[in-house]
Every structure is written in structure tokens, then in C-alpha cells.
Amino acid sequence: MVCLHRQTQRMKILHNMAASAVAPPLDLAQTQKVRSALDGLTPAQLQWVSGYAAGLAARNETLPSAIAETATDPSNTMTILYGSQTGNGRAIAEELKQSAVSRGFAVRLFSLADYRPANIKRETLISLVVSTHGEGDPPDDAELFHEFLLSGKAPPLKQLKYSVLALGDSSYVNFCQTGRDLDARLSELGAARFVPTIECDLDYDETVAAWADDVLEALPKVLESVPSVPRLHAVKRPAVYNRHRPFEAVVLTNQKITGANSTKDVRHIELSLEDSGLIYEPGDSLAVIADNPPQLVEELLETLDFSGSEEVEVQGAAFTIRDALRAKLEITVPNLGFLKAY
Ligand SMILES: Cc1cc2nc3c(=O)[nH]c(=O)nc-3n(C[C@H](O)[C@H](O)[C@H](O)COP(=O)(O)O)c2cc1C
């Protein structure tokens, strides 16, 4: 864990103040609804939504609320995801969507290129159509999703029911490898197959038709049984973090990016802001509040002849001297105040 708080550039604060002088046209409840509906969309999806809303406004139309609910609530919706290099998988996914919609089911369809992998934790029902290319590699549009799901960053998926249709060609050594990888990993993360995974060779029409029938037949029952997943930030008020109340962020990645023989130790660090409500933009800075090295704390205690459990007061709060030296006081650089007092 590291602690951090958000510092925003002065320029940005001034900009925000100017913007807030114009009254927003939405009330608080509407603003929260819009935020929760847009939460997690990719830039391309946001642009589409923006154009869609502009089109409605131009025609002076409003969206019926029932449709809005269905479209934004993944808990009663089947999400169809596809990864496809030459179009076979996309056609199968689109056909499945049409069949499901014509039977009255709510469906969302995404190319994996347009799908934010971390959103999978909010899904309850997925049908995944994915081919294999290269030498057992995912198609280009599925690369990021494949990488994310197989990495340690993938979340537990106990809420998820899924089915995989893997496309391939049995003349390749790694037949349907991508579908196999994703199927195995989804299961490992706790998701449950609602229809068995299917592997399709080049002559796939009949196999695909049988799989689609199974999916459509299973839908009424599965949609009834899927639990509703609480949506992030839907009703939570964003917490206020500052230097006295920093957000505890989980370190997702800490990787040395300098060469093995380099004397410099430069790191690529990824921190999770999940559930913080914090949004960083280019130009914002981030402060990391680190503890002092435990060995240095122990050396100081020994030199000063303290056991470590003595109580001291720092900025009006009580700590043991060990905790104060570890987390509250600067002990690595002698500052002016210290030298004067000494
Ligand atoms: C260059 C190339 C490499 C392929 N490599 C594999 C492979 O390693 N394993 C496999 O099972 N199929 C492989 N295939 C077959 C495709 O997965 C198959 O044609 C599939 O139907 C393509 O679906 P798509 O159009 O949705 O990408 C390969 C196809 C091509 C053109």
C-alpha cells in the first residue's frame, strides 16, 4: 500500500471556478445518473454517446426511461464480446445479438477493442466469441483483454456466468488457443459456464448454430438467477482525501525499467484508484507518503536508549515513539529546526 492525495494545479482550480459560475442544466440526481451510466466507458464509446445525445437533442427527443434502464444495467443484460481478425467472429456475435434481441432479451455487443477490460467485474452474463491467430495468439482487437485477464490484475469473477465460442483451424498446432486460454482463466477467476465452451474448426456453421441455440435457450433461466452487481460510485459520495487523510492505494505494478547494469533504479509504477473517486489529469501531481526505513527507526531508538513503546505526542495526537519515528517524523534529513534545537 502507499498513501497519496491529489494535488491539482492552481491553473486548473481557477478554470473550474470559472466553469462553475454557469449553472448546470441537470439536478443532482440526474447528474449522478449520468455519471453512473458513463462510468467506465472508453473514449470512443463516450464520443458515440455524445453524438447520440446530440442527435436526440437536435430532434427534440427524450429517451424512454425503460430503455435507458435496460441499456445501462448489466445485471439483466447479456453482454456479447468478440475478438475477430478477419470477420468470422464478428458476424457470429452480431447474429447472436440479433437473435437474442428478436426474442426480447437486452443485449450489449462490443468488439473487445472497444471494451474496457476492467469492466468485466460488473458483468453478470457474457457470451464471448474469439478466434486464434498468429501461432496461437489472440486477434489484434482482443490483445489487451487477453493480456489483462491472464494477468494478476484480473479481478475475482464469482458473479459472472459465461460461455465461450472459440474459433480456430485444426491444422494449426495451437488449435483455438485464445478461446481455451480465456475459458480456463474465466473459470479460474470463479466465473461459471452457463453453456459449455465450444471449439469450432473452419467448417463451423452447424456447431455455431447449436451453440447459439443453447445460449438462447438458457437465457431466460440465467437472467433470472444472476445477482444484481452493485455499480461502482452509483450512490457513494466521493470521499475527500488530503495530506492528513490520504487515500490508501494498492500498488498494481512496480517494475524496474532501467537496465540490469544501470546504477539508476527507475521504476514504472501503477496504482489502483479504485473506489477513491479520484481522477487524475495530465499536469496533476501525486504525493506518495512513505514510511521511514524500519532499520533506521530501530537504530535511532537504540542510540537514544528508548524501548520504542514510550508514548509521545505529534501534532496533538498520541503515538508510541516507534510509530512516530516510522510514520510521522522526518528522520532521514536533518532539517534547520532540528539543527537549531541541537
Ligand atoms: C494467419 C492466421 C493464423 C492463424 N492461426 C491460428 C492458430 O494458431 N490456431 C487456430 O486454431 N487457428 C488459427 N487460425 C484460424 C482462424 O482462427 C480461423 O480462420 C477463424 O475462423 C478466424 O476467425 P476471425 O475471422 O473471427 O478472426 C489462423 C488464421 C490465420 C489467417
Coordinates of C-alpha atoms and ligand atoms in Angstrom, one line a residue:
M1 CA 0.0 0.0 0.0
V2 CA 1.1 3.6 -0.5
C3 CA -0.8 6.7 0.7
L4 CA -1.4 9.5 -1.6
H5 CA -3.5 12.6 -2.0
R6 CA -4.4 14.7 -5.0
Q7 CA -2.8 18.0 -5.7
T8 CA -4.3 20.0 -8.5
Q9 CA -2.5 22.7 -10.3
R10 CA -3.6 26.3 -9.5
M11 CA -4.5 26.9 -13.1
K12 CA -7.0 24.1 -13.1
I13 CA -8.6 25.3 -9.9
L14 CA -9.2 28.7 -11.5
H15 CA -10.5 27.1 -14.6
N16 CA -13.0 25.0 -12.5
M17 CA -14.1 28.1 -10.6
A18 CA -14.9 29.9 -13.8
A19 CA -16.8 26.9 -15.2
S20 CA -18.9 26.6 -12.0
A21 CA -20.3 30.1 -12.5
V22 CA -22.6 28.6 -15.2
A23 CA -25.4 26.7 -13.6
P24 CA -25.5 23.1 -14.8
P25 CA -28.8 22.1 -16.5
L26 CA -29.1 18.8 -14.5
D27 CA -30.2 18.4 -10.9
L28 CA -28.1 16.4 -8.5
A29 CA -30.0 13.1 -9.1
Q30 CA -29.7 13.5 -12.8
T31 CA -26.0 14.2 -12.6
Q32 CA -25.4 11.1 -10.5
K33 CA -27.4 9.0 -13.0
V34 CA -25.4 10.3 -16.0
R35 CA -22.1 9.8 -14.1
S36 CA -23.0 6.2 -13.2
A37 CA -24.1 5.5 -16.8
L38 CA -20.9 6.8 -18.3
D39 CA -18.6 5.3 -15.7
G40 CA -16.0 3.1 -17.3
L41 CA -16.8 3.9 -20.9
T42 CA -13.8 4.1 -23.4
P43 CA -13.1 7.4 -25.1
A44 CA -14.6 6.0 -28.3
Q45 CA -17.8 5.0 -26.5
L46 CA -18.0 8.4 -24.8
Q47 CA -17.8 10.0 -28.2
W48 CA -20.6 7.8 -29.5
V49 CA -22.8 8.6 -26.6
S50 CA -22.1 12.3 -27.0
G51 CA -23.1 12.2 -30.7
Y52 CA -26.2 10.1 -29.8
A53 CA -27.3 12.6 -27.2
A54 CA -26.7 15.5 -29.6
G55 CA -28.8 13.7 -32.2
L56 CA -31.7 13.3 -29.7
A57 CA -31.4 16.9 -28.7
A58 CA -31.4 18.1 -32.4
R59 CA -34.6 16.1 -33.0
N60 CA -36.1 17.3 -29.7
E61 CA -36.5 13.7 -28.4
T62 CA -36.2 12.3 -25.0
L63 CA -35.2 8.7 -24.2
P64 CA -37.9 6.5 -22.7
S65 CA -36.7 5.7 -19.2
A66 CA -37.4 1.9 -19.5
I67 CA -34.9 1.7 -22.4
A68 CA -32.4 3.8 -20.5
E69 CA -32.6 1.4 -17.6
T70 CA -32.1 -1.7 -19.7
A71 CA -29.3 -0.3 -21.6
T72 CA -27.3 0.7 -18.5
D73 CA -28.0 -2.2 -16.2
P74 CA -25.6 -5.1 -16.9
S75 CA -27.3 -7.2 -14.3
N76 CA -30.2 -8.1 -16.6
T77 CA -28.3 -7.9 -19.8
M78 CA -26.3 -10.4 -21.8
T79 CA -23.0 -8.8 -23.0
I80 CA -21.6 -10.3 -26.2
L81 CA -17.9 -9.7 -26.6
Y82 CA -16.0 -10.6 -29.7
G83 CA -12.4 -10.8 -30.8
S84 CA -12.1 -11.2 -34.5
Q85 CA -9.3 -10.6 -37.1
T86 CA -11.0 -11.5 -40.4
G87 CA -14.6 -11.0 -39.5
N88 CA -15.9 -14.6 -38.8
G89 CA -16.3 -14.0 -35.1
R90 CA -17.8 -10.6 -35.6
A91 CA -20.5 -12.0 -37.9
I92 CA -21.3 -14.8 -35.4
A93 CA -21.5 -12.3 -32.5
E94 CA -23.8 -9.9 -34.5
E95 CA -26.1 -12.8 -35.5
L96 CA -26.3 -13.9 -31.8
K97 CA -27.2 -10.4 -30.8
Q98 CA -30.0 -10.1 -33.4
S99 CA -31.5 -13.5 -32.4
A100 CA -31.4 -12.6 -28.7
V101 CA -32.9 -9.1 -29.3
S102 CA -35.7 -10.5 -31.5
R103 CA -36.6 -12.8 -28.6
G104 CA -36.9 -9.7 -26.3
F105 CA -33.6 -10.0 -24.4
A106 CA -31.5 -7.0 -23.5
V107 CA -28.1 -7.3 -25.2
R108 CA -24.9 -5.2 -25.4
L109 CA -22.4 -6.1 -28.1
F110 CA -18.8 -5.0 -28.0
S111 CA -15.7 -5.6 -30.1
L112 CA -13.0 -6.4 -27.5
A113 CA -11.1 -3.4 -28.9
D114 CA -13.9 -1.1 -27.6
Y115 CA -14.3 -2.9 -24.3
R116 CA -12.5 -1.7 -21.1
P117 CA -11.2 -5.0 -19.7
A118 CA -11.6 -3.9 -16.0
N119 CA -15.4 -3.5 -16.7
I120 CA -15.7 -7.3 -16.7
K121 CA -16.1 -7.2 -12.9
R122 CA -19.5 -5.6 -13.4
E123 CA -20.8 -8.1 -15.9
T124 CA -23.0 -10.9 -14.8
L125 CA -23.6 -12.7 -18.2
I126 CA -21.2 -12.8 -21.1
S127 CA -21.0 -14.7 -24.3
L128 CA -17.6 -14.5 -25.8
V129 CA -16.7 -15.2 -29.4
V130 CA -13.0 -15.2 -30.1
S131 CA -10.7 -16.6 -32.8
T132 CA -7.0 -17.5 -32.7
H133 CA -4.3 -16.1 -35.0
G134 CA -0.5 -16.0 -35.4
E135 CA 0.8 -19.0 -33.6
G136 CA -1.9 -19.4 -31.0
D137 CA -2.2 -15.6 -30.4
P138 CA -5.3 -13.5 -29.8
P139 CA -6.6 -11.5 -32.7
D140 CA -5.4 -7.8 -32.6
D141 CA -8.6 -6.5 -31.1
A142 CA -8.5 -9.0 -28.2
E143 CA -4.9 -8.5 -27.3
L144 CA -5.4 -6.1 -24.4
F145 CA -8.3 -8.0 -23.0
H146 CA -6.4 -11.3 -23.2
E147 CA -3.4 -9.7 -21.5
F148 CA -5.5 -8.2 -18.7
L149 CA -7.5 -11.3 -18.0
L150 CA -4.5 -13.5 -17.8
S151 CA -2.6 -11.1 -15.6
G152 CA -2.6 -10.7 -11.9
K153 CA -4.7 -7.6 -12.3
A154 CA -7.8 -9.6 -13.3
P155 CA -10.5 -9.4 -10.5
P156 CA -12.3 -12.3 -9.0
L157 CA -15.4 -13.1 -11.2
K158 CA -17.7 -15.1 -8.9
Q159 CA -20.7 -13.0 -10.1
L160 CA -20.2 -13.9 -13.7
K161 CA -21.8 -16.6 -15.9
Y162 CA -20.3 -17.1 -19.3
S163 CA -20.0 -19.1 -22.4
V164 CA -17.1 -19.1 -24.9
L165 CA -17.2 -19.9 -28.6
A166 CA -13.6 -20.4 -29.8
L167 CA -12.9 -20.1 -33.5
G168 CA -9.8 -21.8 -35.0
D169 CA -8.3 -24.1 -37.6
S170 CA -7.3 -27.6 -36.5
S171 CA -4.4 -27.6 -39.0
Y172 CA -2.6 -25.2 -36.6
V173 CA -0.7 -26.7 -33.6
N174 CA -2.4 -24.3 -31.1
F175 CA -5.9 -25.0 -32.1
C176 CA -8.4 -22.5 -30.6
Q177 CA -5.7 -21.4 -28.1
T178 CA -7.1 -18.0 -27.3
G179 CA -10.6 -19.3 -26.6
R180 CA -9.0 -22.0 -24.5
D181 CA -6.9 -19.5 -22.6
L182 CA -9.8 -17.2 -21.9
D183 CA -12.2 -20.0 -21.0
A184 CA -9.7 -21.5 -18.5
R185 CA -8.9 -18.2 -16.9
L186 CA -12.6 -17.1 -16.5
S187 CA -13.2 -20.4 -14.7
E188 CA -10.1 -19.9 -12.6
L189 CA -11.3 -16.5 -11.6
G190 CA -14.6 -18.0 -10.3
A191 CA -16.9 -17.5 -13.2
A192 CA -19.3 -20.3 -14.2
R193 CA -20.1 -21.6 -17.7
F194 CA -23.8 -21.3 -18.4
V195 CA -23.4 -23.2 -21.7
P196 CA -20.4 -25.4 -22.4
T197 CA -17.5 -23.9 -24.3
I198 CA -17.4 -24.8 -28.0
E199 CA -14.3 -25.1 -30.2
C200 CA -15.0 -24.5 -33.9
D201 CA -13.0 -25.6 -36.9
L202 CA -13.2 -24.0 -40.3
D203 CA -16.4 -25.7 -41.1
Y204 CA -18.3 -24.2 -38.2
D205 CA -21.8 -23.4 -39.3
E206 CA -23.6 -26.3 -37.6
T207 CA -21.5 -26.1 -34.4
V208 CA -22.2 -22.3 -34.1
A209 CA -25.9 -22.7 -34.7
A210 CA -26.1 -25.4 -32.0
W211 CA -24.2 -23.2 -29.6
A212 CA -26.4 -20.1 -30.3
D213 CA -29.5 -22.3 -29.7
D214 CA -28.1 -23.4 -26.4
V215 CA -27.3 -19.8 -25.3
L216 CA -30.7 -18.5 -26.3
E217 CA -32.5 -21.4 -24.6
A218 CA -30.5 -20.9 -21.4
L219 CA -31.0 -17.1 -21.3
P220 CA -34.4 -16.8 -19.5
K221 CA -33.3 -19.0 -16.7
V222 CA -29.8 -17.5 -16.4
L223 CA -31.0 -13.9 -16.5
E224 CA -33.5 -14.7 -13.7
S225 CA -30.8 -16.2 -11.5
V226 CA -27.9 -13.6 -11.9
P227 CA -27.4 -11.5 -8.9
S228 CA -27.5 -7.8 -9.2
V229 CA -24.0 -6.3 -9.0
P230 CA -23.6 -3.1 -7.1
R231 CA -22.3 -0.5 -9.5
L232 CA -19.2 1.5 -8.5
H233 CA -19.8 5.1 -7.5
A234 CA -23.6 4.7 -8.1
V235 CA -24.7 6.2 -4.8
K236 CA -21.4 6.6 -2.9
R237 CA -20.4 10.1 -2.1
P238 CA -16.8 10.7 -3.1
A239 CA -14.6 10.8 -0.1
V240 CA -12.4 13.8 0.4
Y241 CA -8.7 12.9 0.6
N242 CA -5.9 15.2 1.6
R243 CA -2.5 15.2 3.2
H244 CA -4.0 14.4 6.6
R245 CA -6.4 11.8 5.3
P246 CA -4.6 10.2 2.3
F247 CA -6.1 7.5 0.1
E248 CA -4.5 4.1 0.5
A249 CA -3.8 2.9 -3.0
V250 CA -2.9 -0.7 -3.9
V251 CA 0.3 -0.9 -5.9
L252 CA -0.6 -2.9 -9.1
T253 CA 2.8 -2.8 -10.8
N254 CA 6.2 -1.9 -9.6
Q255 CA 8.7 -2.7 -12.3
K256 CA 12.3 -1.7 -12.7
I257 CA 12.7 -0.1 -16.2
T258 CA 16.5 0.6 -16.1
G259 CA 18.9 -1.9 -17.4
A260 CA 20.4 -4.7 -15.2
N261 CA 23.8 -2.9 -15.2
S262 CA 22.5 0.6 -14.7
T263 CA 23.3 2.3 -11.4
K264 CA 19.9 4.1 -11.6
D265 CA 16.8 2.4 -10.2
V266 CA 13.9 4.0 -12.2
R267 CA 10.5 2.4 -11.8
H268 CA 7.3 2.0 -13.7
I269 CA 4.6 2.2 -11.0
E270 CA 0.8 1.6 -11.4
L271 CA -1.5 2.4 -8.6
S272 CA -5.1 1.5 -8.3
L273 CA -7.5 4.4 -7.6
E274 CA -10.5 2.0 -7.5
D275 CA -13.3 3.3 -5.3
S276 CA -11.4 6.5 -4.5
G277 CA -13.4 8.8 -6.8
L278 CA -10.1 10.4 -7.6
I279 CA -9.5 11.4 -11.2
Y280 CA -6.0 12.4 -12.4
E281 CA -5.4 14.5 -15.4
P282 CA -2.2 15.5 -17.2
G283 CA -0.5 18.2 -15.1
D284 CA -1.8 16.9 -11.7
S285 CA 0.8 15.8 -9.3
L286 CA 0.7 13.0 -6.8
A287 CA 2.3 12.8 -3.4
V288 CA 3.4 9.5 -2.0
I289 CA 3.6 9.3 1.8
A290 CA 6.2 6.7 2.6
D291 CA 7.2 5.2 6.0
N292 CA 10.8 5.6 7.2
P293 CA 13.0 2.5 6.9
P294 CA 12.4 0.2 9.9
Q295 CA 16.1 -0.4 10.3
L296 CA 16.8 3.3 10.7
V297 CA 14.0 3.6 13.3
E298 CA 15.5 0.8 15.3
E299 CA 19.0 2.3 15.2
L300 CA 17.6 5.6 16.4
L301 CA 15.7 4.0 19.3
E302 CA 18.8 2.1 20.3
T303 CA 21.1 5.1 20.1
L304 CA 18.6 7.2 22.1
D305 CA 18.0 4.4 24.6
F306 CA 14.3 4.1 24.1
S307 CA 12.4 0.8 24.1
G308 CA 10.0 2.1 21.4
S309 CA 6.8 1.8 23.4
E310 CA 7.2 5.2 25.1
E311 CA 4.3 7.5 24.3
V312 CA 4.9 10.8 22.5
E313 CA 2.6 13.5 21.1
V314 CA 2.9 14.6 17.5
Q315 CA 0.6 17.4 16.1
G316 CA -1.8 16.9 19.0
A317 CA -2.1 13.1 18.7
A318 CA -0.6 10.3 20.8
F319 CA 1.7 7.6 19.3
T320 CA 4.4 5.2 20.5
I321 CA 7.8 6.7 19.7
R322 CA 8.4 3.8 17.3
D323 CA 5.2 4.6 15.3
A324 CA 6.0 8.3 15.4
L325 CA 9.6 7.7 14.1
R326 CA 8.3 5.3 11.5
A327 CA 5.4 7.3 10.0
K328 CA 5.1 10.8 11.5
L329 CA 8.6 12.3 11.7
E330 CA 11.3 13.2 9.2
I331 CA 14.4 11.2 10.3
T332 CA 16.4 10.9 7.1
V333 CA 17.4 14.5 6.6
P334 CA 18.4 16.8 9.5
N335 CA 16.3 20.0 9.0
L336 CA 17.1 23.5 10.2
G337 CA 14.7 23.3 13.2
F338 CA 16.5 20.1 14.4
L339 CA 20.0 21.6 14.0
K340 CA 19.0 24.8 15.9
A341 CA 17.4 22.8 18.7
Y342 CA 20.5 20.5 18.8
Ligands
LIG1 C1 -2.6 -16.0 -40.2 C2 -3.5 -16.9 -39.5 C3 -3.1 -17.6 -38.4 C4 -4.0 -18.4 -37.7 N1 -3.5 -19.1 -36.6 C5 -4.3 -20.0 -35.9 C6 -3.9 -20.7 -34.8 O1 -2.8 -20.6 -34.3 N2 -4.8 -21.6 -34.2 C7 -6.0 -21.8 -34.7 O2 -6.8 -22.6 -34.1 N3 -6.5 -21.1 -35.7 C8 -5.7 -20.2 -36.4 N4 -6.1 -19.5 -37.5 C9 -7.5 -19.7 -38.0 C10 -8.5 -18.7 -37.5 O3 -8.7 -18.7 -36.1 C11 -9.9 -19.0 -38.2 O4 -9.8 -18.8 -39.6 C12 -11.0 -18.2 -37.6 O5 -12.3 -18.7 -38.2 C13 -10.9 -16.7 -37.9 O6 -11.9 -16.0 -37.2 P1 -11.9 -14.4 -37.3 O7 -12.3 -14.1 -38.7 O8 -13.0 -14.0 -36.4 O9 -10.6 -13.9 -36.8 C14 -5.3 -18.6 -38.2 C15 -5.7 -18.0 -39.3 C16 -4.9 -17.1 -40.0 C17 -5.4 -16.4 -41.2

